[in-house]
Structure formats: C-alpha cells, structure tokens
Short mmCIF file of C-alpha atoms and ligand atoms in Angstrom, two decimals:
data_model
loop_
_atom_site.label_atom_id
_atom_site.label_comp_id
_atom_site.label_asym_id
_atom_site.label_seq_id
_atom_site.Cartn_x
_atom_site.Cartn_y
_atom_site.Cartn_z
CA MET A 3 72.81 114.28 107.56
CA TYR A 4 76.27 114.14 105.97
CA ARG A 5 79.32 114.96 108.11
CA ILE A 6 82.15 116.42 106.04
CA ALA A 7 85.64 117.12 107.48
CA VAL A 8 87.23 120.19 105.91
CA ILE A 9 91.00 120.73 105.79
CA PRO A 10 91.59 124.06 104.03
CA GLY A 11 95.36 123.61 104.38
CA ASP A 12 98.07 125.91 103.04
CA GLY A 13 98.51 128.75 100.55
CA THR A 14 95.48 129.22 98.31
CA GLY A 15 93.83 126.06 99.74
CA PRO A 16 91.51 128.02 102.05
CA GLU A 17 90.41 130.34 99.26
CA GLN A 18 89.60 127.43 97.02
CA VAL A 19 87.79 125.48 99.76
CA ARG A 20 85.70 128.52 100.60
CA GLU A 21 84.19 128.54 97.10
CA GLY A 22 83.68 124.77 97.15
CA LEU A 23 81.74 125.12 100.39
CA LYS A 24 79.72 128.00 98.95
CA VAL A 25 78.70 125.68 96.17
CA LEU A 26 77.92 122.90 98.63
CA ALA A 27 75.62 125.21 100.56
CA ALA A 28 73.74 126.13 97.38
CA ILE A 29 73.46 122.60 96.07
CA ALA A 30 72.32 121.21 99.46
CA LYS A 31 69.50 123.72 99.46
CA LYS A 32 68.53 122.91 95.90
CA PHE A 33 68.58 119.15 96.43
CA ASP A 34 67.29 119.30 99.94
CA PHE A 35 69.92 117.43 101.91
CA ALA A 36 71.46 118.28 105.25
CA TYR A 37 75.13 118.34 106.13
CA GLU A 38 77.52 119.67 108.70
CA THR A 39 81.17 120.52 108.29
CA VAL A 40 83.97 120.40 110.85
CA GLU A 41 87.14 122.32 110.02
CA PHE A 42 90.64 121.08 110.83
CA ASP A 43 93.66 123.42 110.82
CA TYR A 44 96.23 120.88 109.57
CA GLY A 45 98.91 122.46 107.46
CA GLY A 46 102.04 124.58 107.44
CA GLU A 47 100.89 127.31 109.83
CA ARG A 48 99.84 124.80 112.47
CA PHE A 49 103.17 122.93 112.05
CA LEU A 50 105.22 126.13 112.40
CA LYS A 51 103.34 127.03 115.61
CA THR A 52 103.17 123.63 117.25
CA GLY A 53 105.86 121.51 115.62
CA GLU A 54 103.25 118.85 114.97
CA VAL A 55 102.05 117.82 111.51
CA LEU A 56 99.02 115.89 112.67
CA PRO A 57 97.71 115.43 116.21
CA PRO A 58 97.82 111.76 117.39
CA ASP A 59 94.00 111.34 117.21
CA ALA A 60 93.62 112.97 113.76
CA VAL A 61 93.20 109.74 111.81
CA ASP A 62 90.74 108.19 114.22
CA GLU A 63 88.66 111.36 114.25
CA LEU A 64 88.65 111.72 110.44
CA LYS A 65 87.45 108.12 110.17
CA THR A 66 84.13 109.15 111.71
CA PHE A 67 83.26 111.42 108.80
CA ASP A 68 81.37 110.62 105.58
CA ALA A 69 84.03 112.46 103.50
CA ILE A 70 87.02 114.77 103.73
CA TYR A 71 87.33 117.96 101.71
CA LEU A 72 90.92 119.12 101.33
CA GLY A 73 92.35 122.37 99.92
CA ALA A 74 96.09 122.05 99.49
CA ILE A 75 99.16 121.05 101.48
CA GLY A 76 102.58 122.73 101.01
CA HIS A 77 104.05 125.79 102.77
CA PRO A 78 107.03 127.89 101.50
CA ASP A 79 108.55 128.13 105.03
CA VAL A 80 108.49 124.36 105.63
CA LYS A 81 111.09 122.10 104.06
CA PRO A 82 109.60 120.11 101.15
CA GLY A 83 108.46 116.65 102.15
CA ILE A 84 107.50 117.34 105.79
CA LEU A 85 103.91 118.39 105.24
CA GLU A 86 103.44 116.31 102.11
CA LYS A 87 104.54 113.16 103.87
CA GLY A 88 103.31 114.13 107.36
CA ILE A 89 99.79 115.14 106.31
CA LEU A 90 98.79 114.24 102.74
CA LEU A 91 100.51 110.89 102.37
CA THR A 92 99.89 109.90 106.01
CA LEU A 93 96.15 110.48 105.50
CA ARG A 94 96.06 108.64 102.15
CA PHE A 95 97.89 105.67 103.75
CA ALA A 96 96.25 105.61 107.19
CA LEU A 97 92.75 105.93 105.72
CA ASP A 98 93.71 103.27 103.17
CA GLN A 99 92.54 105.42 100.28
CA TYR A 100 93.91 103.02 97.77
CA VAL A 101 92.76 104.70 94.61
CA ASN A 102 93.54 108.20 93.48
CA LEU A 103 90.79 108.87 90.92
CA ARG A 104 91.68 111.67 88.52
CA PRO A 105 89.29 112.51 85.69
CA VAL A 106 90.83 114.18 82.63
CA LYS A 107 87.92 115.94 80.94
CA LEU A 108 88.06 118.98 78.70
CA PHE A 109 84.99 121.16 79.07
CA PRO A 110 83.63 123.23 76.16
CA GLY A 111 85.11 126.74 76.14
CA VAL A 112 88.25 125.70 77.94
CA GLU A 113 91.45 126.33 76.05
CA CYS A 114 93.37 123.16 75.25
CA PRO A 115 97.09 123.30 74.37
CA LEU A 116 96.66 120.36 71.91
CA LYS A 117 96.04 121.54 68.39
CA GLY A 118 92.88 120.14 66.81
CA LYS A 119 91.63 118.43 69.97
CA GLY A 120 88.35 119.31 71.62
CA PRO A 121 86.00 118.09 74.40
CA GLU A 122 84.98 115.06 72.30
CA ASP A 123 88.61 113.91 72.30
CA ILE A 124 89.59 114.43 75.95
CA ASP A 125 87.47 112.50 78.38
CA PHE A 126 89.16 109.76 80.35
CA VAL A 127 89.94 108.81 83.94
CA VAL A 128 93.21 107.84 85.57
CA VAL A 129 92.94 105.30 88.35
CA ARG A 130 96.22 105.80 90.25
CA GLU A 131 97.26 103.30 92.94
CA ASN A 132 97.56 105.48 96.03
CA THR A 133 99.09 103.52 98.94
CA GLU A 134 102.07 101.62 97.55
CA GLY A 135 104.76 101.82 94.89
CA LEU A 136 107.59 104.27 95.41
CA TYR A 137 105.53 106.29 97.91
CA THR A 138 105.79 103.95 100.92
CA GLY A 139 109.04 105.48 102.13
CA SER A 140 110.77 102.14 101.91
CA GLY A 141 114.53 102.52 101.50
CA GLY A 142 117.42 104.30 103.08
CA PHE A 143 120.94 105.55 102.88
CA LEU A 144 124.26 103.78 103.30
CA LYS A 145 127.41 105.87 104.02
CA LYS A 146 125.41 109.08 103.67
CA GLY A 147 127.49 112.11 102.79
CA THR A 148 130.54 110.12 101.73
CA PRO A 149 131.79 109.42 98.19
CA ASP A 150 130.53 105.84 98.68
CA GLU A 151 127.03 106.92 99.44
CA VAL A 152 124.17 104.62 98.44
CA ALA A 153 120.53 105.75 98.27
CA ILE A 154 117.82 103.14 97.91
CA GLN A 155 114.13 103.79 97.26
CA THR A 156 112.09 100.65 96.83
CA SER A 157 108.85 100.29 94.92
CA ILE A 158 106.43 98.13 96.92
CA ASN A 159 103.78 96.30 94.89
CA THR A 160 101.62 93.82 96.77
CA ARG A 161 99.27 91.31 95.10
CA LYS A 162 96.43 92.66 97.27
CA GLY A 163 97.21 96.29 96.55
CA VAL A 164 97.58 95.81 92.82
CA GLU A 165 94.50 93.63 92.58
CA ARG A 166 92.11 95.96 94.42
CA CYS A 167 93.29 98.93 92.33
CA ILE A 168 92.89 97.05 89.05
CA ARG A 169 89.47 95.73 90.09
CA PHE A 170 88.37 99.26 90.94
CA ALA A 171 89.44 100.39 87.46
CA PHE A 172 87.39 97.67 85.73
CA GLU A 173 84.34 98.39 87.92
CA TYR A 174 84.66 102.08 87.31
CA CYS A 175 84.98 101.51 83.54
CA ARG A 176 81.82 99.40 83.49
CA LYS A 177 79.95 102.19 85.31
CA ARG A 178 81.32 104.87 83.00
CA ASN A 179 80.01 102.88 80.07
CA LYS A 180 81.99 104.91 77.55
CA ALA A 181 84.49 103.09 75.35
CA LYS A 182 84.59 100.07 77.76
CA LYS A 183 88.37 100.01 77.65
CA VAL A 184 90.92 99.83 80.43
CA THR A 185 94.52 100.63 79.59
CA LEU A 186 97.27 99.42 81.90
CA CYS A 187 100.08 102.00 82.04
CA GLY A 188 103.36 100.31 83.02
CA LYS A 189 106.90 99.65 82.06
CA THR A 190 107.01 95.87 81.54
CA ASN A 191 110.17 96.13 79.42
CA VAL A 192 112.27 97.44 82.28
CA LEU A 193 110.47 97.06 85.60
CA THR A 194 110.21 93.31 85.03
CA TYR A 195 109.15 92.43 88.56
CA ALA A 196 106.69 95.13 89.51
CA PHE A 197 104.91 95.38 86.21
CA ASN A 198 105.03 91.66 85.64
CA LEU A 199 102.83 91.43 88.69
CA TRP A 200 100.65 94.25 87.42
CA GLU A 201 100.29 92.67 84.00
CA ARG A 202 99.40 89.24 85.31
CA VAL A 203 96.80 90.62 87.72
CA PHE A 204 95.48 92.90 85.00
CA HIS A 205 94.68 89.99 82.70
CA GLU A 206 93.50 87.71 85.46
CA VAL A 207 91.05 90.27 86.86
CA GLY A 208 90.20 91.47 83.34
CA GLN A 209 88.86 88.01 82.41
CA GLU A 210 86.02 88.66 84.86
CA TYR A 211 85.03 91.64 82.71
CA PRO A 212 84.48 90.19 79.21
CA ASP A 213 82.57 93.34 78.26
CA ILE A 214 85.71 95.46 78.70
CA GLU A 215 88.60 95.68 76.30
CA ARG A 216 92.08 95.32 77.79
CA ASP A 217 94.86 97.52 76.48
CA TYR A 218 98.48 98.07 77.54
CA ALA A 219 100.97 100.89 77.00
CA HIS A 220 104.33 101.74 78.52
CA VAL A 221 104.30 104.96 80.58
CA ASP A 222 106.56 106.79 78.14
CA ALA A 223 104.31 105.89 75.24
CA ILE A 224 101.23 106.90 77.27
CA CYS A 225 102.75 110.41 77.61
CA MET A 226 103.08 110.49 73.83
CA TRP A 227 99.56 109.20 73.18
CA MET A 228 97.97 111.54 75.74
CA VAL A 229 99.26 114.37 73.58
CA LYS A 230 98.81 112.81 70.16
CA ASN A 231 95.66 110.69 70.54
CA PRO A 232 93.96 111.39 73.85
CA GLU A 233 90.67 110.13 72.38
CA TRP A 234 92.02 106.54 72.63
CA PHE A 235 91.62 106.49 76.41
CA ASP A 236 88.69 105.57 78.59
CA VAL A 237 90.17 104.38 81.89
CA ILE A 238 93.93 104.23 82.56
CA VAL A 239 95.15 102.23 85.57
CA THR A 240 98.69 102.60 86.87
CA ASP A 241 100.98 102.64 89.90
CA ASN A 242 101.47 105.52 92.28
CA MET A 243 104.51 107.20 90.69
CA PHE A 244 103.45 106.88 87.07
CA GLY A 245 99.96 108.02 88.06
CA ASP A 246 101.42 111.08 89.74
CA ILE A 247 103.34 112.02 86.63
CA ILE A 248 100.76 111.32 83.95
CA THR A 249 98.00 113.16 85.84
CA ASP A 250 99.94 116.42 85.72
CA LEU A 251 100.11 115.94 81.98
CA GLY A 252 96.42 115.08 82.06
CA ALA A 253 95.66 118.29 83.98
CA MET A 254 97.41 120.33 81.28
CA ILE A 255 95.43 118.85 78.40
CA GLN A 256 92.14 119.44 80.25
CA GLY A 257 92.92 123.10 80.63
CA GLY A 258 95.38 123.32 83.55
CA MET A 259 95.69 122.93 87.30
CA GLY A 260 92.84 125.44 87.74
CA ILE A 261 90.27 122.84 86.73
CA ALA A 262 91.83 119.44 87.64
CA ALA A 263 90.12 117.63 90.51
CA GLY A 264 90.74 114.32 92.20
CA GLY A 265 89.55 111.90 94.83
CA ASN A 266 91.51 109.75 97.23
CA ILE A 267 89.13 106.83 97.45
CA ASN A 268 88.62 104.06 99.99
CA PRO A 269 85.42 102.41 98.82
CA GLU A 270 85.02 100.74 102.24
CA GLY A 271 86.17 103.68 104.32
CA VAL A 272 86.42 107.46 104.25
CA SER A 273 87.53 109.23 101.10
CA MET A 274 89.22 112.59 100.59
CA PHE A 275 88.67 114.99 97.73
CA GLU A 276 91.15 117.63 96.62
CA PRO A 277 92.15 119.85 93.71
CA ILE A 278 95.25 118.19 92.23
CA GLY A 279 97.25 121.40 91.94
CA GLY A 280 99.37 122.50 94.88
CA SER A 281 99.02 125.36 97.36
CA ALA A 282 100.25 127.99 94.85
CA PRO A 283 101.65 130.16 97.64
CA LYS A 284 102.48 133.14 95.45
CA TYR A 285 98.78 133.72 94.84
CA THR A 286 97.78 133.40 98.53
CA GLY A 287 95.17 135.90 99.72
CA LYS A 288 94.96 137.66 96.37
CA ASN A 289 91.54 136.31 95.43
CA VAL A 290 92.86 135.27 91.99
CA ILE A 291 93.23 131.52 92.18
CA ASN A 292 90.82 129.45 90.09
CA PRO A 293 88.47 127.60 92.47
CA LEU A 294 86.97 125.37 89.75
CA ALA A 295 89.26 122.44 90.62
CA ALA A 296 87.97 122.63 94.19
CA VAL A 297 84.42 122.98 92.93
CA MET A 298 84.89 119.87 90.76
CA SER A 299 86.38 118.06 93.73
CA MET A 300 83.20 118.91 95.55
CA ALA A 301 81.25 117.43 92.63
CA MET A 302 83.26 114.20 93.02
CA LEU A 303 82.61 114.25 96.79
CA LEU A 304 78.86 114.58 96.15
CA GLU A 305 78.94 111.65 93.72
CA HIS A 306 80.80 109.63 96.30
CA LEU A 307 78.08 110.35 98.86
CA GLY A 308 75.53 109.08 96.38
CA GLU A 309 74.18 112.54 95.58
CA ASN A 310 74.52 111.91 91.85
CA ALA A 311 72.00 114.50 90.64
CA ALA A 312 73.63 117.14 92.80
CA SER A 313 77.08 116.19 91.51
CA GLN A 314 75.81 116.35 87.95
CA ALA A 315 74.26 119.75 88.52
CA VAL A 316 77.54 121.15 89.86
CA GLU A 317 79.37 119.81 86.83
CA GLU A 318 76.83 121.39 84.45
CA ALA A 319 77.17 124.73 86.27
CA VAL A 320 80.97 124.54 85.91
CA LYS A 321 80.55 123.72 82.23
CA LEU A 322 78.37 126.80 81.77
CA ALA A 323 80.81 129.08 83.56
CA CYS A 324 83.65 127.71 81.37
CA ALA A 325 81.67 128.13 78.17
CA ASN A 326 80.11 131.50 78.91
CA ASN A 327 82.24 133.40 81.38
CA LEU A 328 85.78 132.49 82.26
CA LYS A 329 88.39 133.93 79.87
CA SER A 330 91.06 131.56 81.04
CA MET A 331 91.58 128.81 83.64
CA ALA A 332 94.81 130.45 84.86
CA ALA A 333 95.08 132.30 88.17
CA GLY A 334 94.59 136.03 87.68
CA ARG A 335 93.48 135.68 84.07
CA MET A 336 89.97 134.35 84.55
CA GLY A 337 88.28 137.76 84.08
CA TYR A 338 86.79 137.13 87.52
CA SER A 339 88.11 136.89 91.06
CA THR A 340 88.12 133.60 93.00
CA SER A 341 84.96 134.54 94.93
CA GLU A 342 83.22 135.79 91.79
CA VAL A 343 83.79 132.42 90.12
CA GLY A 344 82.14 130.75 93.14
CA ASP A 345 79.23 133.20 92.81
CA LEU A 346 78.91 132.36 89.12
CA ILE A 347 78.55 128.67 89.88
CA VAL A 348 76.00 129.41 92.59
CA GLY A 349 74.17 131.60 90.08
CA TYR A 350 74.00 128.82 87.53
CA LEU A 351 72.64 126.54 90.23
CA GLY A 352 69.82 129.00 90.60
CA GLY A 353 71.01 130.28 94.01
C1 IPM B 419 99.76 114.86 94.04
C2 IPM B 419 100.94 115.56 94.64
C3 IPM B 419 101.45 114.72 95.81
C4 IPM B 419 101.84 113.35 95.24
C5 IPM B 419 102.64 115.36 96.57
C6 IPM B 419 102.30 116.71 97.09
C7 IPM B 419 103.09 114.47 97.67
O1 IPM B 419 101.91 115.74 93.70
O2 IPM B 419 98.72 114.74 94.75
O3 IPM B 419 99.78 114.48 92.91
O4 IPM B 419 102.95 113.15 94.73
O5 IPM B 419 100.99 112.47 95.29
MN1 MN B 420 101.28 115.16 91.69
#
C-alpha cells in the first residue's frame, strides 16, 4: 500500500493534479497495486487566510509518506518569493531532495521549435543540484536603501552536496544506458572557486565509472548546443541556478511547459514530483491547462516507487495522445479540455 501526499497548490495546480490522480487510479487498477492519498492545502489561499506558509509539523508529517505529488506554487495576490521560498524551497531543503531530475524528451507528434530536430535528437536528462548554490538564501544587505547599498547573494557549494549530486548523475547515466555520457555544465572560466570544486569532484567520481564518457561545457555554451545540437546530450549535471535556467530552455525544446515534468529526489528519503511550469494563474479554473506535465510527473513518481511497468505504460499512453490527438501542447490550444486530456490517457490505458 503506497501512501502519497498530494499538494495541489495554487492556480492551475489543482486542475493538473486532478488529471494526474485520475491516471493514477486507472494505472493502479491495471497493475493491481493499492495506494492512498492524503491532500494538503499548502499554497497561496491558505497563506492569505492563515498567514502561515507551512504548519510547523508539515515536514515531519510529509516524511511519513512514500512520495509527494505537487501541482504548482505561486499566487498572484502573494508577493513573489514568499510561497516559493516558504513552501517549495523549504520542502526541497527540509526533505533534503538533493537532486532535481528533469528529463528533456521530445515525443513523436509534439511540435518542436528547433528546425530539423525530432524525437531521435531530443532525449536527455538534467540532474540539477537542488539544495545548495545560490538558492540557500545566504547573503544580505548593507546600508539598504541608501546610495551606498550593498547586496550580497552567496553561492554555497559543499564537497558533500556536489559529490552526491554528481554521483547520482553517473548512476542515473549507467541505468539509462543510452550514450553513456555525463556532461558537467559549469562556468569554470569565471566561477573559479565553485566550479573548480565541481570539476575536481566530477573527474574524481567519474573515475569510478570507466564505462561513462565525461564531457564538460560552460553554461552559456550549453544553451547554444541545446538549440543547435541537442542530440549530443545524455545526462547533464549542474548546480541549482544553472539547472533552473537550462531546464526552462529544455522544456521549450521538448514542446513547452505543458509537457515538462520533474522530480525532487532524495534517494534515501521522500521525493516530490511536480510539473516544472508554474501555477499559470490566468488559466485557473478554465479547464484549458495541459495536464500532461502532471501526468508525466506521475509517471516519474511511479518509477520512483519501483512501479516501472506502470510508469512505462503511462508514458506510452502520453506518447499516443501526443501522436494521435493533441493539436498543441499549449493551454487552450490542445483541441481538448484539461479533463478530456486526462480521459484520453485513461482511455489509452484501457480504462
Ligand atoms: C523551478 C522554479 C522554482 C525554482 C521557483 C518557483 C522557486 O522556477 O522549479 O524551476 O527556481 O527552482
Ligand atoms: Mn525554474
């Protein structure tokens, strides 16, 4: 019996999560496993009502689950940063989800903005460090609001944090068994402390994986190659900030935010799966948002639980819907409503 915590969150999050849970119900029946879900109301509405981002026992309670399924965090009436830091980043950090795993995979039938590139060219995974770097909130102001103001934001890179992330990337690459190549994405020519550490650890750990090729590219060049030659990549490993930026680019080349999924992974603890797009508040309640990113996050969640066949079946169903049905991945232009897309997937699963 799997126990799954569900945080629908803000904006279109609940609509997306609803379809993901519909798919979960269908796949559990098909593959004959039992689960229960417990819903948590964390998000903007709760914050506006109670003034609290997360209750004090939230982290301890979430730790008791097998996985967390998240919709989206971000509310138009709440100042940017409060919910993102208070909920999303707090959970990633407190649950020590040290890898943000973001597959960039173009499915057949999905429109790609890159001329001449198809599904055979776009299939890689970004392993983003998820608990350190510029995201730790380390820094501060001096003489705030004066002409002499100083603002400092420090990138934290620990030997332990870098090593466990890089090791995850090599292990994941071995399991993927595709091009057997890990590319370190850094900026060794300018960030000569942080990426010196990354580079040393990369080669040190990489020596334990003689079957895997080691490759390096600066982050700016990675952006160029992701557009020009995405077929070069198998697994990309990088820090938190660079990973944030290049995975939005990755989402675009795989067909847009409507299809891009991710997992915040703690291999020894509880992991949290979410569509990588935001809450898209302008589409809230309109039944037009694309739920496939949430459905693919559910596929990642299933794989994480060890339900590999179920995960694979969900992915195949999404591929069929992309190839045969959806006109576009964009909200309001799919040719189907949000709930109809969920129904399509359930249909392909034989439900
Ligand atoms: C993401 C988002 C978050 C991040 C924001 C909402 C804090 O952009 O998951 O990529 O920067 O990590
Ligand atoms: Mn982002």
